[in-house]
CSV table of C-alpha atoms in Angstrom, one decimal:
chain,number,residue,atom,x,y,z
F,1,UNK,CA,91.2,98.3,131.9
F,2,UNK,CA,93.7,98.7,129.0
F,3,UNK,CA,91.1,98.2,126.0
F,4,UNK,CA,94.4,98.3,123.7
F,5,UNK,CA,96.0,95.2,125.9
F,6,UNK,CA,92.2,93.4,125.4
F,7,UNK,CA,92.0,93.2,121.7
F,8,UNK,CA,95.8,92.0,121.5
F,9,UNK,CA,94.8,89.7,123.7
F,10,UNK,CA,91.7,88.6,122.0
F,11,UNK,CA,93.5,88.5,118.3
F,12,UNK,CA,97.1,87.2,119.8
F,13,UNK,CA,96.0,83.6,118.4
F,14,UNK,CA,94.2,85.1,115.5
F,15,UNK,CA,96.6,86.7,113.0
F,16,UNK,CA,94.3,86.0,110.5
F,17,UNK,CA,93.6,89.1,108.2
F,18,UNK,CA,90.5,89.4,105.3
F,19,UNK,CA,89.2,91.8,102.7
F,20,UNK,CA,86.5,93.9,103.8
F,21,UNK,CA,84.6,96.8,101.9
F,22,UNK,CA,83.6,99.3,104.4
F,23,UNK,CA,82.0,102.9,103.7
F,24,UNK,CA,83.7,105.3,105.4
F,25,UNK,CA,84.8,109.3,104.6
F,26,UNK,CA,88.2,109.5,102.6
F,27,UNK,CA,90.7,112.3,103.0
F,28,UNK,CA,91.7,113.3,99.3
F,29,UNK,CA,93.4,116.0,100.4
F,30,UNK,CA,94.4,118.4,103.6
F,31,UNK,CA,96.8,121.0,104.1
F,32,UNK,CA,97.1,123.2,107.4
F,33,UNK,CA,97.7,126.8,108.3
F,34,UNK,CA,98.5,129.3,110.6
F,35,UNK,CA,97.0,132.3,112.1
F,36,UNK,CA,97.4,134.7,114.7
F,37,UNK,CA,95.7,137.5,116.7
F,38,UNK,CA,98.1,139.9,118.3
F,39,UNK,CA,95.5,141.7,120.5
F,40,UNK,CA,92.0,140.7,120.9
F,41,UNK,CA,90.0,142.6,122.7
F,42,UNK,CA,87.3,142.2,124.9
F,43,UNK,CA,85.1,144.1,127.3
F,44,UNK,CA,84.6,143.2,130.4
F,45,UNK,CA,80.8,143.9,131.6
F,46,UNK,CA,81.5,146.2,135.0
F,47,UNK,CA,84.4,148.2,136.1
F,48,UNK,CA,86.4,146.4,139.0
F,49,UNK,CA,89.4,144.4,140.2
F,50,UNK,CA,89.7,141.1,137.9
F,51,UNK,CA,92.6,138.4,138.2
F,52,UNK,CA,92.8,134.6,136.9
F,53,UNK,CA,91.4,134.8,133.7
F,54,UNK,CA,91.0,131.6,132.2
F,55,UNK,CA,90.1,131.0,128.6
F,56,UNK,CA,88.2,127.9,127.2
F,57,UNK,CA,87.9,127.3,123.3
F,58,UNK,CA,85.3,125.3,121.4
F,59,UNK,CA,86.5,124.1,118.0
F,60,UNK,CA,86.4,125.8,114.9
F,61,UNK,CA,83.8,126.1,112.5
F,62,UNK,CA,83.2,126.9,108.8
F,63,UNK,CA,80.2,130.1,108.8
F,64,UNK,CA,77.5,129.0,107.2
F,65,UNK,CA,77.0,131.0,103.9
F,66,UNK,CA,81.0,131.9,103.6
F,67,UNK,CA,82.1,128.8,101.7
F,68,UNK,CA,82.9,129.0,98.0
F,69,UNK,CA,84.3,126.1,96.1
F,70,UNK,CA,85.8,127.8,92.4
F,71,UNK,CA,86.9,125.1,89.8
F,72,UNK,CA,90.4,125.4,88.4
F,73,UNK,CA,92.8,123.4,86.1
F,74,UNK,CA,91.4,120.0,86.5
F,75,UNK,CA,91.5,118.2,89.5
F,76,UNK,CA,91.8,121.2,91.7
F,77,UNK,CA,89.8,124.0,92.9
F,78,UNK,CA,90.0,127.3,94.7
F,79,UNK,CA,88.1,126.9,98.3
F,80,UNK,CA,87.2,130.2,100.5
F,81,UNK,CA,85.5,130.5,103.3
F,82,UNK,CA,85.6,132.2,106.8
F,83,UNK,CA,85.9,130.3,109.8
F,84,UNK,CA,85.1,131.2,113.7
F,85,UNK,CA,86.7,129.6,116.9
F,86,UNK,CA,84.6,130.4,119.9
F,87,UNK,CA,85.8,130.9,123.2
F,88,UNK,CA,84.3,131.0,126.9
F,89,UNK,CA,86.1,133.7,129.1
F,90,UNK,CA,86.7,133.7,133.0
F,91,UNK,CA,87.8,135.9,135.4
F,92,UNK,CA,87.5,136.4,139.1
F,93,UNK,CA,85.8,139.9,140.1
F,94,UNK,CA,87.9,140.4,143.4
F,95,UNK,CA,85.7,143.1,144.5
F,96,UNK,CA,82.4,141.1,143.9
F,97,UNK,CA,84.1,138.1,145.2
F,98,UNK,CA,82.2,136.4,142.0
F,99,UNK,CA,83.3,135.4,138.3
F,100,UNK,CA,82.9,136.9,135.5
F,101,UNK,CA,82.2,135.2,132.3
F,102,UNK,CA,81.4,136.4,128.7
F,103,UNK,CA,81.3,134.7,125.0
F,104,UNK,CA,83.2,136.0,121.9
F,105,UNK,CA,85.1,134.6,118.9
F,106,UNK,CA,87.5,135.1,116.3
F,107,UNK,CA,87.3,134.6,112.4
F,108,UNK,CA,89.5,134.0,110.1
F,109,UNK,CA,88.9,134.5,106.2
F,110,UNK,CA,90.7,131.9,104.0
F,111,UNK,CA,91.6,131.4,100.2
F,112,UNK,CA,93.3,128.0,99.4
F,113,UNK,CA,94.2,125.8,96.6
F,114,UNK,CA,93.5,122.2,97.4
F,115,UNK,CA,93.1,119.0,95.2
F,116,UNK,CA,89.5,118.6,94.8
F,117,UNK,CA,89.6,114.8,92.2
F,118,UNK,CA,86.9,114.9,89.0
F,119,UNK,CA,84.4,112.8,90.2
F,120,UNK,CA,80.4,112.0,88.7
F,121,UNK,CA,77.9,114.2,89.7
F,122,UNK,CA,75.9,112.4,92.4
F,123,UNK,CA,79.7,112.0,94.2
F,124,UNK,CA,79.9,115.2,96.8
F,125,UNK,CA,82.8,116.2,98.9
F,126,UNK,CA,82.7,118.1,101.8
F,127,UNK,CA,85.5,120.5,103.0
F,128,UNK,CA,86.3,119.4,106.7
F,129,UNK,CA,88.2,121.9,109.4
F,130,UNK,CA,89.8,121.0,112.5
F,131,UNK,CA,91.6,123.6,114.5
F,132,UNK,CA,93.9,123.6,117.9
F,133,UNK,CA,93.8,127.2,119.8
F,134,UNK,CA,96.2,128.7,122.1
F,135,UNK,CA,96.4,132.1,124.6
F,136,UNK,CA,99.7,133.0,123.5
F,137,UNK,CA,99.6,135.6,126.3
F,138,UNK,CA,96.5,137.3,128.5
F,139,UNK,CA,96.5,140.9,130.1
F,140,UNK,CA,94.5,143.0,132.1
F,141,UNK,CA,94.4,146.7,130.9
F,142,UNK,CA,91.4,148.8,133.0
F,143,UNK,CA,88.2,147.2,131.9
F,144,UNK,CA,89.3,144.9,129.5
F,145,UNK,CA,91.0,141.7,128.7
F,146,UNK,CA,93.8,141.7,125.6
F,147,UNK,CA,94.3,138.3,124.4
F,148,UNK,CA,96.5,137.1,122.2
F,149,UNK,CA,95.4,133.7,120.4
F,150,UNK,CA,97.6,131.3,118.2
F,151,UNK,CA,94.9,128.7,115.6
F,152,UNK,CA,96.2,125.7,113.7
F,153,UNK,CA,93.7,125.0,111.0
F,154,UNK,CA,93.8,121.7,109.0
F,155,UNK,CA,91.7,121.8,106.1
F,156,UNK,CA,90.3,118.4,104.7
F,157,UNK,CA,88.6,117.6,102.0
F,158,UNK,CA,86.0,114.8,102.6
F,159,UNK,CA,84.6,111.7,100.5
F,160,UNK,CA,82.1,109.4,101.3
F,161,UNK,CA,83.4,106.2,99.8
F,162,UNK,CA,83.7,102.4,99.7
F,163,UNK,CA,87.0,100.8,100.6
F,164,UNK,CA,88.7,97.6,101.3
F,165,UNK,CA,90.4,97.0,103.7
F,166,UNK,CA,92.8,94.3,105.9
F,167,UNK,CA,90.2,93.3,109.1
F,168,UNK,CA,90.0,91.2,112.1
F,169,UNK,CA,86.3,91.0,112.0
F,170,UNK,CA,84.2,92.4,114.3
F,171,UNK,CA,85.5,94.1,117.6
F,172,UNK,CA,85.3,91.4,121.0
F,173,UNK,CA,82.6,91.3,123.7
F,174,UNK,CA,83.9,94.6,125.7
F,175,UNK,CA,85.3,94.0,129.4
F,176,UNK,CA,82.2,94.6,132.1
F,177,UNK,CA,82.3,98.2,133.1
F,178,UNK,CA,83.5,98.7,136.3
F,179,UNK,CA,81.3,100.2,139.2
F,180,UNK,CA,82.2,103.4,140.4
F,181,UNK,CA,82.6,103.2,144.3
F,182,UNK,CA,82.5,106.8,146.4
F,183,UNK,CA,86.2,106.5,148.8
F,184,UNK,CA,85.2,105.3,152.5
F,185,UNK,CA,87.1,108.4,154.4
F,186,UNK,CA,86.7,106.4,157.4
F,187,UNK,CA,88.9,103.4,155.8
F,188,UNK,CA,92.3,104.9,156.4
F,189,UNK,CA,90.6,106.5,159.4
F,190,UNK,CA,90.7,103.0,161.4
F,191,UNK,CA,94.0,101.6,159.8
F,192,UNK,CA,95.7,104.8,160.8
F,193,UNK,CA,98.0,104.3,164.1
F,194,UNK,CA,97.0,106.4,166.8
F,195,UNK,CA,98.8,109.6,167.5
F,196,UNK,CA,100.8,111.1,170.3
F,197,UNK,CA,98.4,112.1,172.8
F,198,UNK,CA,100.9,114.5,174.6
F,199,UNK,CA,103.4,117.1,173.5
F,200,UNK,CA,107.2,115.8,173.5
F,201,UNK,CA,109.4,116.0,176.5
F,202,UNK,CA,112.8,117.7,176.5
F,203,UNK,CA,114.5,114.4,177.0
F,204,UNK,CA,113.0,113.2,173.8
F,205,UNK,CA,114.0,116.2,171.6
F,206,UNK,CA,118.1,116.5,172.5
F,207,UNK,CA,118.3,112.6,173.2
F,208,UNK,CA,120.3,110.9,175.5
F,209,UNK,CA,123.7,112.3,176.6
């Protein structure tokens, strides 16, 4: 089940490399960044008693509208644009006996310098985010929730291009995929030996003189 292990196998008596031109996006440039909210916070719909708060994020994503792309000495350009992480928010209403869950985000405004090549007209590029978010810490003050979230942001910029490349070929025949079978409780119910029937005598617990 190692699909890694499979192709080695498969190409162990096939070292064999060729040119291939494949399209595929091309990173020209990318940088990353840092940001930080101290204290986010959010309300929480109904007064009571909340505990395990859990936060889920989605990734990151440039606003539509926001991005700006501003020519400067050649070869490289000014990019700004804000971008939102959104995140899901849990937490257990002990008085309700229920959770609680609401939707909010955070944005982040940015003004970079990246290498952006001279390229003909019908080329395009496309500027390309990825972020990684973290609950640096989580508190519960009355009705609200105070987060405090940590974002990595790599910024990318994107080509669409032809390349060559060193290639194998075409991937193998994958391995058959395995059924999934639901677990037979009553398996290791049968195989198990069969338990004391009655409690343990005194002569069993201080053993023999």
């Amino acid at each position: 089940m190692d699909f890694d292990k499979d192709l080695l196998e498969e190409f162990g008596n096939k070292p064999c490399l060729r040119p291939e031109c494949i399209l595929t996006d091309k990173v020209f440039d990318s940088c990353f960044q840092r940001e930080c909210v101290p204290s986010k916070v959010i309300d929480l719909p109904c007064k009571g008693a909340f505990t395990d708060v859990n936060v889920v994020y989605g990734a990151g994503f440039i606003v539509d509208g926001t991005l700006d792309i501003t020519p400067l000495e050649p070869n490289f350009a000014r990019i700004r644009f804000v971008f939102r992480v959104p995140f899901v928010v849990t937490a257990f209403d002990t008085e309700k006996r229920e959770p609680v869950t609401i939707n909010d985000y955070v944005e982040f405004a940015k003004d970079i310098r990246v290498f952006l090549p001279q390229a003909p007209s019908e080329f395009s590029f496309r500027i390309v985010i990825e972020t990684r978010t973290e609950t640096l810490s989580t508190q519960i003050v009355r009705n609200q929730i105070i987060l405090s979230i940590g974002v990595f942001i790599i910024v990318k910029v994107v080509g669409f291009v032809q390349l060559l490349v060193q290639s194998f070929g075409y991937c193998p025949t994958p391995r058959e995929c395995e059924e999934f079978l639901p677990e037979d409780v009553c398996v290791d119910f049968e195989t198990r030996p069969v338990p004391p029937f009655f409690p343990p005598q005194l002569e069993d617990m201080i053993g023999p003189p």
